């Protein structure tokens, strides 16, 4: 007689500033952790790892676009022969929500496990167990640290026998990725994401040592990679369910040692099968130095690339161990992406030790006038648990905000040497307002038109980055379409609002937001139309688009004291290298 193991995979969201779960009718970004766990669980089902008489019934829920109905899910597990809930890919800002979900499932007698960057990062970096992790373990929740490839099978066996261990720690035993189960999500889940975009990772690990990053302390610094055959298989599986848009979640695809063979295979698929495959990738500021990298990205269907710009101050970059970022490479790199007609989105961190509101606005002004990047997204410098920055502050006993819900890069969580909390928050708002001024948005559109790029896409992304903070009060990376709220999906220490207060306010807020979104979209459309109809649009030129020359004496980018010191050091290195060559 066939038996059923009910496995519920949940990627938790987190709470907004009013304490409500952030959930949308359509979410913004797909969860690769959820795709990986679903693929691994599906492989366990197909291999009948629990025995020929057991079927693994898998549910995948991304709480950013789907309500977690706790009682219904608990009943579905109780109706099966065995089952459990897994909270997957949990980041630090999602940990409080995960704790609340786990507490309610445990009260209903459901087995629960939790994994992700928070539990893995803190176990990897801290000398003693994080209090939050201990609290969730005290509820009887199993903590899974590390990666699940090759390990999920054992956990499922323990769950069937009701003998889940308190801790599964594989953080020092990272699996090879070639031939592993592939990340996959059912079509009905992908339909809840804007643009029907799914995700997969071609590799894990990053060779760099950025002190604010958690990736290297969880996924390691050695490059582990899937094969070209693996990538073809995951693309074919998604195309079979009508999905052609992918977010490649490698923290730095340019450091994947097999990037060329992977891109070649994707190019071959596009040409042979006629598929309109589209990709978003993440890269570093040195990627343009790899011969043919950007050109092959364009042929493979890359439409957008996220770049870890972080800052234009060499001292700040050095202090964060971002030694690979060289400001002298920035313009060359961005112009190369622009020639390939690929949109660039740079991450920029605010709150390095020498930052002030005035210096931040000054630096963003330089970027606007001298760097041909399309979009910038701003973040507070945050000591994320699992990073070297957090470990140092923790060891020194420096006060950090105790509310992990704020560790979303959109809130101040620690003191600053030169700015009060209010000044830092004001500088953050100024950064968004300064870069996304209407004058500069028009400049971005004119640069796109002159380069033969899509002006409308600039308008779409400007809508995205200009709208979410003032209208929805969330970071654009947490955005989606049509905010959904439930009275009862609120932090436990906050009251449940009365029906007659909650729903009228929610409906009024939703209508007001819709009007603001529509007004912003119409204004951007008119601006794009104005640029497209300009008969001289192809002749547009400014400092940022000016072809590369010996420019270090001309640009403001290179005139700060730290930039001059950096350039002087670079000249010494180049002179020494020339001397060695001459000696040979």
Coordinates of N, CA, C and O in Angstrom, one line a residue, residues 312-315 327-328 551-572:
X312 N 32.9 54.7 -4.9 CA 33.9 55.2 -5.8 C 35.1 55.8 -5.0 O 36.0 56.4 -5.6
X313 N 35.1 55.6 -3.7 CA 36.2 56.0 -2.8 C 37.2 54.9 -2.6 O 36.8 53.9 -1.9
X314 N 38.4 54.9 -3.1 CA 39.4 53.8 -2.9 C 39.6 53.4 -1.4 O 39.8 52.3 -1.1
X315 N 39.6 54.4 -0.5 CA 39.8 54.1 0.9 C 38.7 53.2 1.4 O 38.9 52.3 2.2
X327 N 38.8 51.9 -9.3 CA 38.0 53.0 -9.9 C 38.4 53.3 -11.3 O 37.6 53.8 -12.1
X328 N 39.7 53.0 -11.7 CA 40.2 53.3 -13.0 C 39.6 52.4 -14.0 O 39.7 52.6 -15.2
X551 N 42.5 59.9 -19.1 CA 41.5 60.8 -18.5 C 41.7 61.1 -17.1 O 41.0 61.8 -16.4
X552 N 42.8 60.5 -16.5 CA 42.9 60.6 -15.0 C 43.2 62.1 -14.6 O 43.0 62.4 -13.4
X553 N 43.6 62.9 -15.5 CA 43.8 64.3 -15.1 C 42.5 65.2 -15.3 O 42.5 66.3 -14.8
X554 N 41.5 64.6 -16.0 CA 40.4 65.4 -16.3 C 39.1 65.2 -15.5 O 38.3 66.1 -15.3
X555 N 38.9 64.0 -15.0 CA 37.7 63.6 -14.4 C 37.7 63.9 -12.9 O 38.7 63.6 -12.2
X556 N 36.6 64.3 -12.3 CA 36.5 64.6 -10.9 C 36.6 63.3 -10.1 O 37.0 63.3 -9.0
X557 N 36.3 62.2 -10.8 CA 36.4 60.9 -10.1 C 37.8 60.6 -9.6 O 37.9 59.9 -8.6
X558 N 38.8 61.2 -10.2 CA 40.2 60.9 -9.8 C 40.8 62.1 -9.0 O 42.0 62.1 -8.8
X559 N 40.0 63.0 -8.6 CA 40.6 64.2 -8.0 C 40.5 64.3 -6.4 O 41.0 65.2 -5.8
X560 N 39.9 63.3 -5.8 CA 39.9 63.3 -4.4 C 41.3 62.8 -3.9 O 42.1 62.2 -4.6
X561 N 41.5 63.1 -2.6 CA 42.8 62.8 -2.0 C 43.1 61.3 -2.1 O 44.2 60.8 -2.5
X562 N 42.1 60.5 -1.7 CA 42.3 59.0 -1.8 C 42.4 58.5 -3.2 O 43.2 57.6 -3.4
X563 N 41.7 59.1 -4.1 CA 41.9 58.7 -5.5 C 43.3 59.1 -6.1 O 43.9 58.3 -6.8
X564 N 43.8 60.2 -5.7 CA 45.1 60.6 -6.1 C 46.2 59.7 -5.6 O 47.1 59.3 -6.2
X565 N 46.0 59.3 -4.3 CA 46.9 58.3 -3.7 C 46.9 57.0 -4.4 O 47.9 56.3 -4.6
X566 N 45.6 56.6 -4.7 CA 45.5 55.3 -5.4 C 46.2 55.3 -6.8 O 46.9 54.4 -7.2
X567 N 46.0 56.5 -7.5 CA 46.6 56.6 -8.8 C 48.1 56.6 -8.7 O 48.8 56.0 -9.6
X568 N 48.6 57.3 -7.7 CA 50.1 57.3 -7.5 C 50.6 55.9 -7.2 O 51.7 55.5 -7.8
X569 N 49.9 55.2 -6.4 CA 50.3 53.8 -6.1 C 50.3 53.0 -7.4 O 51.2 52.2 -7.6
X570 N 49.3 53.2 -8.2 CA 49.2 52.4 -9.4 C 50.3 52.7 -10.4 O 50.9 51.9 -11.0
X571 N 50.7 54.0 -10.4 CA 51.8 54.4 -11.3 C 53.1 53.8 -10.9 O 53.9 53.3 -11.7
X572 N 53.3 53.7 -9.5 CA 54.5 53.1 -9.0 C 54.6 51.6 -9.4 O 55.6 51.1 -9.8

